[in-house]
Coordinates of C-alpha atoms and ligand atoms in Angstrom, one line a residue:
X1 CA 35.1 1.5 -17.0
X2 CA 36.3 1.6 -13.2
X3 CA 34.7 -0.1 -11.0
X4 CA 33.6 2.6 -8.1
X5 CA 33.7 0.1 -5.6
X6 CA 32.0 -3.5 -4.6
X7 CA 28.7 -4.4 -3.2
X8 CA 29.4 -5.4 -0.2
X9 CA 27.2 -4.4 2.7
X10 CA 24.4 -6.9 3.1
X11 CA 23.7 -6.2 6.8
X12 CA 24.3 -3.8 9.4
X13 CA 28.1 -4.4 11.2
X14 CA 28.6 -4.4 14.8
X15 CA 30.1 -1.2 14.7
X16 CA 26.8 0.3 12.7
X17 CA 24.2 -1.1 15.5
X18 CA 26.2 0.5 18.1
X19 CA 26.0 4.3 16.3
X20 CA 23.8 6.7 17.7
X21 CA 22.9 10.1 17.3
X22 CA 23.4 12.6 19.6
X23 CA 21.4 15.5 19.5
X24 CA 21.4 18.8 21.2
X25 CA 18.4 19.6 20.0
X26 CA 16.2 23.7 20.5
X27 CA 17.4 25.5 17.4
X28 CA 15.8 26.2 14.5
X29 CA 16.9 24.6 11.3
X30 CA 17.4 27.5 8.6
X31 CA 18.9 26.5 4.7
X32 CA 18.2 24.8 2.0
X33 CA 18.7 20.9 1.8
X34 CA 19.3 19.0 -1.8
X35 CA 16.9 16.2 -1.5
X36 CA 18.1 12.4 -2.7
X37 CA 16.5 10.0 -5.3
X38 CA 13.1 8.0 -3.9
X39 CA 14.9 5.0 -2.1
X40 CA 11.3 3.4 -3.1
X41 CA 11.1 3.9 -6.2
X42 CA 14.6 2.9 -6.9
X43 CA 14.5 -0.7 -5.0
X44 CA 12.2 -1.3 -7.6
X45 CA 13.8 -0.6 -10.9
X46 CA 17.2 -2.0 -9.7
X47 CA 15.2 -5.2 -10.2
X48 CA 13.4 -4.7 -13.3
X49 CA 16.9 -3.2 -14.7
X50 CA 18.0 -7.0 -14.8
X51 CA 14.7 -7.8 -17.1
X52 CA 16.7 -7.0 -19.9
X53 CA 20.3 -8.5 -21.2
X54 CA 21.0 -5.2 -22.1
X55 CA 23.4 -2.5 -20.1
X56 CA 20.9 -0.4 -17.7
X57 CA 22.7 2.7 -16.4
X58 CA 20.7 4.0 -13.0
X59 CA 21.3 7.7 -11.9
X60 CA 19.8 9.5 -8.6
X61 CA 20.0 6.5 -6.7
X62 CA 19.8 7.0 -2.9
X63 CA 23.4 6.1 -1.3
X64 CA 21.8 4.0 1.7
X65 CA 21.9 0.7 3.0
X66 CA 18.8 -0.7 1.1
X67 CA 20.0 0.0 -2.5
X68 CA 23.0 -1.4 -1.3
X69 CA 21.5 -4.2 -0.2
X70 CA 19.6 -4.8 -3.5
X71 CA 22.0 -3.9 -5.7
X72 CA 24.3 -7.0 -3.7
X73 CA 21.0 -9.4 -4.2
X74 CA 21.4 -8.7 -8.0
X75 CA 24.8 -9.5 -7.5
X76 CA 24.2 -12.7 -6.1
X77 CA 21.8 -14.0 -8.7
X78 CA 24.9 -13.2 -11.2
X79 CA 23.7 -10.2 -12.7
X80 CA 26.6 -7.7 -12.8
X81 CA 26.5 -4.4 -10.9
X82 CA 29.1 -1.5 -11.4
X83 CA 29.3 1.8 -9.4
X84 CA 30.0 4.9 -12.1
X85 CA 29.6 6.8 -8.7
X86 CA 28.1 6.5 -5.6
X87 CA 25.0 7.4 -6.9
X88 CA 24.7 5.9 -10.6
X89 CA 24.7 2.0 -10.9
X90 CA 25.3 0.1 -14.0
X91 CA 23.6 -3.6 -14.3
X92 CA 23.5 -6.2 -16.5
X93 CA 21.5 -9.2 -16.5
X94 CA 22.2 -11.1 -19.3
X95 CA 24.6 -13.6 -16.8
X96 CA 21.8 -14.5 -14.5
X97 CA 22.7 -17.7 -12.8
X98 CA 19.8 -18.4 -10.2
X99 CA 16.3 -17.8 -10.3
X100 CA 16.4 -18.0 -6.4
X101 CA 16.6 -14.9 -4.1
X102 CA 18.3 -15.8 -0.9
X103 CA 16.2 -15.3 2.6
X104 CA 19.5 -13.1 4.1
X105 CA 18.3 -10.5 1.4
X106 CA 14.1 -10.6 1.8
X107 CA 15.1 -10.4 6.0
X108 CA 16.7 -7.3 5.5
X109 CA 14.5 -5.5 3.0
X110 CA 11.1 -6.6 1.9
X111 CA 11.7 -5.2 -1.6
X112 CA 13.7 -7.9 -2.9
X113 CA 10.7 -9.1 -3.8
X114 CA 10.4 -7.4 -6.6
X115 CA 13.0 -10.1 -8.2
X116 CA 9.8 -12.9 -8.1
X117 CA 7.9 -10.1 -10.7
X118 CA 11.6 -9.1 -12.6
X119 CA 12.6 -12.8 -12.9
X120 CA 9.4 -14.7 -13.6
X121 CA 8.2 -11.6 -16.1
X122 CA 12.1 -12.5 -17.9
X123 CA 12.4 -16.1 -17.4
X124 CA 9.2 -17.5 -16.3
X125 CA 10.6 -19.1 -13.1
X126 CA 11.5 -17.6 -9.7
X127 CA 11.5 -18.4 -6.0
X128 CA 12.1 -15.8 -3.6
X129 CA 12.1 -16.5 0.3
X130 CA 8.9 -15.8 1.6
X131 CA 8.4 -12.1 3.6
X132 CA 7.6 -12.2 7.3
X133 CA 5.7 -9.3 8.7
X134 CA 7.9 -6.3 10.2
X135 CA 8.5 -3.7 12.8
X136 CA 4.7 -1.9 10.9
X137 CA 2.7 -4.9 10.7
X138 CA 1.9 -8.2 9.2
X139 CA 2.4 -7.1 5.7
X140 CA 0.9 -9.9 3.8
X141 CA 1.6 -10.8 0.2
X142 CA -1.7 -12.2 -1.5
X143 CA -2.0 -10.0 -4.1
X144 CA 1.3 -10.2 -5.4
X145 CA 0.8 -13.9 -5.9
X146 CA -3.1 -13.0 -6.6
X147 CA -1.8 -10.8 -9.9
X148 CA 1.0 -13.6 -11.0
X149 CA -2.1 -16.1 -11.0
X150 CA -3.9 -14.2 -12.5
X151 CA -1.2 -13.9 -15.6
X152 CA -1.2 -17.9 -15.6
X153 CA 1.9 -19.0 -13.0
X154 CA 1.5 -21.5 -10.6
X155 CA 2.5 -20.2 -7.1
X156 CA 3.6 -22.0 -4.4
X157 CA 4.2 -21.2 -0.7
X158 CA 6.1 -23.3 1.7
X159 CA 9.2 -24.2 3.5
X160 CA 9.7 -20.5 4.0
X161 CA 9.8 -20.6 -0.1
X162 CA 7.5 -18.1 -2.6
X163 CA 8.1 -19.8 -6.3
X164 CA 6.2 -19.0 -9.3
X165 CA 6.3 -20.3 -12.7
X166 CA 4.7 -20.5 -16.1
X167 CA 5.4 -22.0 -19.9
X168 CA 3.8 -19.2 -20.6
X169 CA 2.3 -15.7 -18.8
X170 CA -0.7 -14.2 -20.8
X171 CA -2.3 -11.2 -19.8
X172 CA -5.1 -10.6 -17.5
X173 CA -7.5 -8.5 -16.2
X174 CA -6.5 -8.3 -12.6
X175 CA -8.4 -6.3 -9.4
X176 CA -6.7 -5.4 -6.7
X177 CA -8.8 -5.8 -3.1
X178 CA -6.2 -3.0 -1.4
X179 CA -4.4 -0.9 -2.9
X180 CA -1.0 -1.6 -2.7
X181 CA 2.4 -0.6 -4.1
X182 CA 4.1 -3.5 -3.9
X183 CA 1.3 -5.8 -5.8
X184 CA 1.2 -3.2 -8.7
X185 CA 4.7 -2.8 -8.9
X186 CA 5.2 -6.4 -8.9
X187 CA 2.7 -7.4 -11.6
X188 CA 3.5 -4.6 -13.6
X189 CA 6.9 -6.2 -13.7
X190 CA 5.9 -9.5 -14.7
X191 CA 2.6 -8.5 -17.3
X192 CA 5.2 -6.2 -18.8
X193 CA 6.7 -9.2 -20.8
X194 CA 3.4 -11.2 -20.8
X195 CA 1.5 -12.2 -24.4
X196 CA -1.0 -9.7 -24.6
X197 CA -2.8 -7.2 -22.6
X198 CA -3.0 -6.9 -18.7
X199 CA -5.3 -4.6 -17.2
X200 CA -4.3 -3.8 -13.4
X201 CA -7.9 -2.1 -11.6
X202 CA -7.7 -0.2 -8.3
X203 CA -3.7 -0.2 -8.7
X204 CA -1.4 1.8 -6.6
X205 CA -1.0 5.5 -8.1
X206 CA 2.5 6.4 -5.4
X207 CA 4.9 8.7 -7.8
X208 CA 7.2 5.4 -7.5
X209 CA 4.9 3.6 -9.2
X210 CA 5.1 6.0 -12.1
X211 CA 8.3 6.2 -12.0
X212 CA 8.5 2.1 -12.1
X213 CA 6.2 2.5 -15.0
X214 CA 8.1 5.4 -16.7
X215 CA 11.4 3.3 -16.3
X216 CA 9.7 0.1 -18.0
X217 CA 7.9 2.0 -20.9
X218 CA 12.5 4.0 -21.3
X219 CA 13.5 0.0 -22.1
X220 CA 10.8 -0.7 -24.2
X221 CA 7.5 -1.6 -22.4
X222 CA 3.9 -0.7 -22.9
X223 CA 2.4 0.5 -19.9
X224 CA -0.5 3.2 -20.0
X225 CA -2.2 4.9 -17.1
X226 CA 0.5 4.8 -14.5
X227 CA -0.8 7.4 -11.8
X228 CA -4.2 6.5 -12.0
X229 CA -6.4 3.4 -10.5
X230 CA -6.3 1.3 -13.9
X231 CA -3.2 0.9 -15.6
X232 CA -2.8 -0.6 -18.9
X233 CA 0.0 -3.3 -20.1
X234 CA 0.5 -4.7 -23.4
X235 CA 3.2 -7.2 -23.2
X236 CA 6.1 -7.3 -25.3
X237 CA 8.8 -9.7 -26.6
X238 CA 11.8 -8.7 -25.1
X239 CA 13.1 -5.0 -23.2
X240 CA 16.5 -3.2 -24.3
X241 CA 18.6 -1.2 -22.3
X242 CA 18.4 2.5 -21.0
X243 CA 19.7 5.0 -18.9
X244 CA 17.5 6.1 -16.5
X245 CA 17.0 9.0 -13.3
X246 CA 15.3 8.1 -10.3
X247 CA 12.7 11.1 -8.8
X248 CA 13.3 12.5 -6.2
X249 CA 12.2 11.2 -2.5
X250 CA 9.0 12.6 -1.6
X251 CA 9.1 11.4 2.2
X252 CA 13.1 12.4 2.0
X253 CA 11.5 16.1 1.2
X254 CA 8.7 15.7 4.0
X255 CA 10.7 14.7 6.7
X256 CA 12.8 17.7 6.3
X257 CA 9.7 19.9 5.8
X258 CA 8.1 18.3 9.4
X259 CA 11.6 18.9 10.9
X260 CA 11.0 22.8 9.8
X261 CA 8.0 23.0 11.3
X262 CA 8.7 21.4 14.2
X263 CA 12.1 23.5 15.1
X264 CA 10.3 26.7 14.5
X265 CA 12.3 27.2 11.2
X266 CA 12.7 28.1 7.5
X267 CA 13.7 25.4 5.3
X268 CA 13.5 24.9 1.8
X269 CA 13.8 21.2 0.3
X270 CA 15.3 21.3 -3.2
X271 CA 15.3 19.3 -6.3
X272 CA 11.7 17.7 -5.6
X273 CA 8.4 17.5 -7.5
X274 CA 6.3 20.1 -5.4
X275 CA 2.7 18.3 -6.4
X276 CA 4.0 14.6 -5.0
X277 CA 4.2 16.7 -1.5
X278 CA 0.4 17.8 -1.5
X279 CA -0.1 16.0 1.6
X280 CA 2.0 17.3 3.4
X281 CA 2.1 20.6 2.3
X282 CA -1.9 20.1 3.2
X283 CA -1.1 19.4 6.6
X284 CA 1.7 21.9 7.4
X285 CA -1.0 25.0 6.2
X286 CA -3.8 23.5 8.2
X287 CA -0.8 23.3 11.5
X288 CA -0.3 27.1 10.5
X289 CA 3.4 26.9 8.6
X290 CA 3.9 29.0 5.7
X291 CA 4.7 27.2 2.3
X292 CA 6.2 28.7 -0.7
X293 CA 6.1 26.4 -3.9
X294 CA 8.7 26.9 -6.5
X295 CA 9.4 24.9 -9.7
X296 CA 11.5 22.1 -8.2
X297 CA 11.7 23.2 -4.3
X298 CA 9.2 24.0 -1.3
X299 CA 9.5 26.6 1.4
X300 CA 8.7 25.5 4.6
X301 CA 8.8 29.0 6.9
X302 CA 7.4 27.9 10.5
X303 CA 9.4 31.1 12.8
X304 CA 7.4 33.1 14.7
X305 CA 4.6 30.8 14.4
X306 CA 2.7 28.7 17.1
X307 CA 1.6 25.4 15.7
X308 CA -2.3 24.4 15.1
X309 CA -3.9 20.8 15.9
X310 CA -5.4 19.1 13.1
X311 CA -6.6 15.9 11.8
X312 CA -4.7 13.3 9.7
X313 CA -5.7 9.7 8.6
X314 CA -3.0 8.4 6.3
X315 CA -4.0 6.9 2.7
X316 CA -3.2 5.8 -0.5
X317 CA -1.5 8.5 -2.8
X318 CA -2.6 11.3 -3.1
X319 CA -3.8 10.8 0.5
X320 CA -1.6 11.7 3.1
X321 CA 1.6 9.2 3.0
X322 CA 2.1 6.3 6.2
X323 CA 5.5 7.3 5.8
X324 CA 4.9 10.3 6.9
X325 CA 2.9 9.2 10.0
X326 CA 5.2 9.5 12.8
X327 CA 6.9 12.8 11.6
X328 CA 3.8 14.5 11.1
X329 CA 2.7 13.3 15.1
X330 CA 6.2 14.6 16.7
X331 CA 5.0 18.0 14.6
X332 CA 1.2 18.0 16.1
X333 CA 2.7 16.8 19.3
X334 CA 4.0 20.7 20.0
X335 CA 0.5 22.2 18.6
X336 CA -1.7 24.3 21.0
X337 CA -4.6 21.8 21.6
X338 CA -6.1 18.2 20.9
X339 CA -4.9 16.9 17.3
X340 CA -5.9 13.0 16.1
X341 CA -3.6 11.2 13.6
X342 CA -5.3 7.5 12.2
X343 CA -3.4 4.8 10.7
X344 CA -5.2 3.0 7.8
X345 CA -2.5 1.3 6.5
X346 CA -0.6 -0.7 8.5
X347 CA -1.4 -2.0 12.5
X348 CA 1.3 -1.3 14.0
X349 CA 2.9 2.1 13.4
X350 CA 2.6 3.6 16.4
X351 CA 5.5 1.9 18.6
X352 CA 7.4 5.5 18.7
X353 CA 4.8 6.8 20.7
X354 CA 6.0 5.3 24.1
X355 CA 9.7 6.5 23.4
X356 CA 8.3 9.8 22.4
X357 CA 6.6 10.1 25.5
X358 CA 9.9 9.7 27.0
X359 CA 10.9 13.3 25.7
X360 CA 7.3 14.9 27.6
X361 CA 5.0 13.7 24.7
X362 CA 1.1 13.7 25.6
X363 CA -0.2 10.7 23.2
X364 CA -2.9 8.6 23.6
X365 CA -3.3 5.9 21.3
X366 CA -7.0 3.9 21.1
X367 CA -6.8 1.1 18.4
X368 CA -5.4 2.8 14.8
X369 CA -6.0 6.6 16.6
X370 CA -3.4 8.7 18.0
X371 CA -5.3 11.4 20.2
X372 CA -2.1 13.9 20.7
X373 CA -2.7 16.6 23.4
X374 CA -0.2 19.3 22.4
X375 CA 2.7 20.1 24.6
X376 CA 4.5 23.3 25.1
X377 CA 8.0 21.6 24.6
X378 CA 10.1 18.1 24.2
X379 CA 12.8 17.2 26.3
X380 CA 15.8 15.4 25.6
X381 CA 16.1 12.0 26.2
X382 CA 17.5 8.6 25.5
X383 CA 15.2 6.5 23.1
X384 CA 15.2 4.0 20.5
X385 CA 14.5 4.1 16.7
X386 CA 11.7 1.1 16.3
X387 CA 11.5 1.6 12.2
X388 CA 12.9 3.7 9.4
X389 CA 10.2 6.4 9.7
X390 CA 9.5 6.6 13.3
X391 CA 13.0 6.6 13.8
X392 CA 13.3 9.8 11.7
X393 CA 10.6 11.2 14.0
X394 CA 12.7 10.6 16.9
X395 CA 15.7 12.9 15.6
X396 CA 13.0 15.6 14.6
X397 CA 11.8 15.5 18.0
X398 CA 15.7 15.5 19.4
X399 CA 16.0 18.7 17.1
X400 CA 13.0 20.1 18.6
X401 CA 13.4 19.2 22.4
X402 CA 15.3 21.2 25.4
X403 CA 18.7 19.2 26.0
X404 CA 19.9 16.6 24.9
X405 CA 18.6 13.5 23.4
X406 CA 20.8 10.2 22.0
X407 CA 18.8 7.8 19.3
X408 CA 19.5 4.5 19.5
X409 CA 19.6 2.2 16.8
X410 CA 19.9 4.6 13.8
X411 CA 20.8 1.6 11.6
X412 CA 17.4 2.1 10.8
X413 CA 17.4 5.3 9.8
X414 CA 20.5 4.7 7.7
X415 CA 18.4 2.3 5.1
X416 CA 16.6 5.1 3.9
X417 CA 18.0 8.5 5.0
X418 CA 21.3 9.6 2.9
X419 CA 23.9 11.3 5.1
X420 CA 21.1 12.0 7.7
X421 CA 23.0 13.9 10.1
X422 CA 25.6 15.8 7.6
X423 CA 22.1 17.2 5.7
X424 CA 21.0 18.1 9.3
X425 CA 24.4 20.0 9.9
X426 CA 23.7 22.2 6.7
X427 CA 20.7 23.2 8.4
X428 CA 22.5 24.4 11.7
X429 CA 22.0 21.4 14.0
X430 CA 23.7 19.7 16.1
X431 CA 23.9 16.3 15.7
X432 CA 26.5 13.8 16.0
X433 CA 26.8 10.3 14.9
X434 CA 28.4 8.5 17.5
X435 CA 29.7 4.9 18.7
X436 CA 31.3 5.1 22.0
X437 CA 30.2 6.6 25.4
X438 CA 33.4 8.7 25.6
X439 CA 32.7 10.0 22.6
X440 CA 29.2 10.7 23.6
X441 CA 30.2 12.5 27.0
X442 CA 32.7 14.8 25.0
X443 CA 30.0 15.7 22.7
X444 CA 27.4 16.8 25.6
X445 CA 29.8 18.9 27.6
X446 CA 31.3 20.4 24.5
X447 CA 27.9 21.6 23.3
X448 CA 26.1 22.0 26.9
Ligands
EPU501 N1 -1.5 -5.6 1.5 C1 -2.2 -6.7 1.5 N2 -1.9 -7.8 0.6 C2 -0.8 -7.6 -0.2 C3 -0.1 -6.5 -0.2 C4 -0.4 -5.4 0.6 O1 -3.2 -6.9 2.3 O2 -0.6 -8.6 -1.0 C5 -1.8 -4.5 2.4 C6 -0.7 -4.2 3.4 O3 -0.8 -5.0 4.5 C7 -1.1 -2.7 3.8 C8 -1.6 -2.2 2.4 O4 -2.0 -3.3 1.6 O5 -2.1 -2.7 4.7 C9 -0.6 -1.4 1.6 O6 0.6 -2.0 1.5 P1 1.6 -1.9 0.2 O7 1.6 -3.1 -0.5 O8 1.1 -0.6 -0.5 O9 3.0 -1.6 0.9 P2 4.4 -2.1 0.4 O10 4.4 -2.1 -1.0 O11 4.7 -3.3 1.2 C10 5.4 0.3 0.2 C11 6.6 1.0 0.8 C12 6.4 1.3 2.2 C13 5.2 2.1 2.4 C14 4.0 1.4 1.8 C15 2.7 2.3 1.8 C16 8.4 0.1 -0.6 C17 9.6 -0.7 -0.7 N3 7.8 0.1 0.6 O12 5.3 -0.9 1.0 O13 7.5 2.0 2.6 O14 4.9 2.4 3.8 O15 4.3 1.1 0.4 O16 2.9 3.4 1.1 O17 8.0 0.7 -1.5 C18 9.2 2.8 4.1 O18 9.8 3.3 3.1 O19 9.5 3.1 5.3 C19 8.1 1.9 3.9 C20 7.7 1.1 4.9

C-alpha cells in the first residue's frame, strides 16, 4: 500500500501562527458547500481504532490539525498510522509500545484523552498527562476517572500524571453528575472490553457519541442505547477490525448555516444529517431565515430578510450546541432589537465579545448572559481568534461587516475547520489566508 504521507504536524509552525485571514467582508454568500467528517467524533474513534490488533481503515476524517495531531499521538505510542488519502487513515495497534501519552499531545488537544479509556479498556494500564483547563474554561476531568473507578481501576493523579490501572475491569453501574461527552465517550471505551455489563445513566446523547458507539458495536462491541441518557455495555473478550465512515460535522454544517444568515444569503450545506442540526435550524426560523430540509442537505435562504432577536441558552444534545455559541451571537448581533444568549456549559466562552465589539458590536455580558442589542451593521476590523469556535465567529462577522477585517491567529480555526477559507471562496467571498503585511496591503487595495 503507499504510504500517503507521514504524521508529522504536532504543533502549529511559526509560519502557521503568523497566517491570517483577510477578509473583505458585505457580500452575501450564495452556493452549496460539501460539509467534512465530525472532527469530534473522529478524535475519538482514532483512539479506540487501536483497541484492537486488527487493521482499522477510517474514512471521512476531517483534514485538520487535530486528527493530525491524534493520529501522530498514536504514532508515538507505536501503533501504526497510514494515509490511503488525506481523508482515510489506516491504524494498527497490535505494535503498541507505551501505555503513556506524552503531555506535548494532551497541551494541544484535550482529546488525546481518550487513549487512558482505549488503552486501559485494551491493556488495563494507561497514564496520560493530566488536562489543564483551556481558552472555554476549567474543564475538569472527575467523571472520566469517576466511570474508570467505577469499573474497578485505581486512578491516580499527580506530578502532572492521570494513570489508571486494573488486573481486571468488571462492569458497573455508573451515574454521571453532568452530562458530558467526554466521560461517556471515555468509559464507553474502557466498559467496552470489561467482564460483564456496564450501565452508563444520564450519559452524553451528542451524534458523536453514537457514532463512537456505532464504530465500537462495527469491531465487535456491545453497546445498546447510544443517543439516549442510559446506554448499555456488555463487555467482550477482544474487538476485530473494520472499516468505518465518520458523520458528518454538525457544527462544520452550522457554522456555514450562521454565516448564511448573517451575510444575508442562500446557502445550502450538503452531505449532513438534517435532524443533528435541530438547534440550529430552531434558532435560524425563530431569527426569521428560511430553511429547506432535504435528505442529506439544509437550505439556509436569509436574502431579503431582516434578522429577529431571540433567546438561546446552550445545552446538552438535542439542546442547542456550545459550539455553536459564538456564531449564533455574531448572527443575533445584526437582529432588529434586544436578543440574550446563556452559556450553561462552560465559564468562559464569551472572550470574543470584546474583539467583536471592535467591528461595532453592542454586547453586554452579566455573568453566563450575553444581552446583544442588535446593530444595523459590522465594521471591519483587526481582531484576534481566542478559541476554535469564537474564532469562526470572527470570520462570519468579517464576511458580514463593511471593509475590511484581518483575523489573527487562525491557527485556531485550522484545528477544526477544513480548507476554511477555500470553502468560503466557493461561496463568493473574499477571503485570503495571508502571512506577511505586503501581502496583506496588496490584498486590500486589490479588492478596495
Ligand atoms: N465536566 C465535568 N467533569 C468532567 C467532565 C466534564 O464537570 O469530568 C463538565 C465540563 O466542565 C462542562 C460539561 O461537563 O461544563 C460538559 O463537558 P463535556 O465533557 O461534555 O465536554 P468535552 O467532552 O470536554 C466536548 C467537545 C467540545 C464541546 C463539548 C460540549 C470534543 C473533543 N470536545 O468536550 O468541543 O464544546 O463536548 O459539547 O468532543 C470544540 O469542538 O470546539 C469543543 C470545544
Amino acid at each position: 500500500m503507499v504510504k500517503y504521507e507521514t504524521i508529522v504536524v504536532v504543533c502549529a509552525t511559526k509560519e502557521e501562527t503568523m497566517e491570517q485571514f483577510v477578509i473583505k467582508g458585505g457580500s452575501p454568500l450564495n452556493g452549496r458547500v460539501d460539509i467534512s467528517g465530525a472532527k469530534n467524533a473522529a478524535l475519538a474513534i482514532i483512539a479506540a481504532a487501536i483497541m484492537t490488533d486488527d487493521t482499522v481503515t477510517i474514512d471521512n476524517l476531517p483534514d485538520v490539525r487535530d486528527i493530525r495531531v491524534m493520529l501522530g499521538a498514536l504514532e508515538d505510542i507505536g501503533a501504526s498510522v497510514s494515509m490511503v488519502d488525506k481523508h482515510t487513515a489506516r491504524i494498527n495497534g497490535s505494535h503498541i509500545n507505551a501505555l503513556s501519552v506524552d503531555y506535548e499531545y494532551i497541551k494541544k488537544i484535550r482529546a488525546s484523552y481518550y487513549l487512558l479509556g482505549a488503552l486501559l479498556g485494551k491493556y488495563k494500564k494507561a497514564e496520560v498527562a493530566l488536562p489543564g483547563g483551556c481558552a472555554i474554561g476549567s474543564r475538569p476531568i472527575d467523571l472520566h476517572i469517576k466511570g474508570f473507578k467505577a469499573l474497578g481501576a485505581t486512578v491516580d493523579t499527580g506530578y502532572g500524571l492521570i494513570s489508571a490501572r486494573a488486573t481486571e475491569l468488571v462492569g458497573s453501574h455508573i451515574y454521571l453528575d453532568k452530562v458530558s461527552v467526554g466521560a461517556t465517550i471515555n468509559i464507553l471505551m474502557a466498559a467496552a472490553l470489561a467482564e460483564g455489563k456496564t450501565v452508563i445513566e444520564n450519559a452524553a446523547k451528542e451524534p458523536h457519541v453514537v457514532d463512537v458507539a456505532n464504530f465500537l458495536n462495527s469491531m465487535g462491541a456491545n453497546i445498546r442505547g447510544a443517543g439516549t441518557d442510559v446506554i448499555r455495555i456488555v463487555g467482550v473478550p477482544s474487538l476485530h477490525g473494520t472499516e468505518y465512515s465518520v458523520i458528518p460535522d454538525q457544527i462544520e454544517a452550522g457554522t456555514f448555516m450562521f454565516a448564511a444568515a448573517a451575510t444575508g444569503g442562500d446557502v445550502t450545506v450538503c452531505n449532513v444529517i438534517p435532524k443533528h442540526l435541530e438547534a440550529t435550524t430552531a434558532k435560524l426560523l425563530e431569527a426569521g431565515c428560511e430553511i429547506l430540509e432535504y435528505d442529506d442537505a439544509v437550505r439556509v435562504v436569509a436574502t431579503d430578510r431582516k434578522l429577529f432577536p431571540t433567546q438561546v441558552t446552550t445545552l446538552p444534545y438535542p439542546g442547542f450546541p456550545t459550539d455553536m455559541q459564538p456564531q449564533m451571537t455574531v448572527v443575533l448581533g445584526l437582529a432588529e432589537g434586544t436578543s440574550t444568549v446563556t452559556e450553561s456549559i462552560f465559564e468562559n466562552r464569551f472572550k470574543y465579545v470584546g474583539e467583536l465589539a471592535r467591528m461595532g458590536a453592542s454586547i453586554k455580558v452579566e455573568s453566563n448572559i450575553a444581552i446583544i442589542t442588535g446593530v444595523e451593521k459590522y465594521t471591519g476590523a483587526r481582531v484576534s481568534a481566542p478559541d476554535l469556535r469564537a474564532g469562526a465567529a470572527l470570520v462570519i462577522a468579517g464576511l458580514a461587516a463593511d471593509g475590511i477585517t484581518v483575523v489573527d491567529d487562525i491557527y485556531f480555526i485550522q484545528r477544526g475547520y477544513e480548507d476554511f477559507e477555500v470553502k468560503l471562496r466557493g461561496l463568493g467571498a473574499t477571503i485570503e489566508k495571508l502571512d506577511d503585511d505586503r501581502e496583506v496591503q496588496k490584498f486590500i487595495l486589490k479588492v478596495s
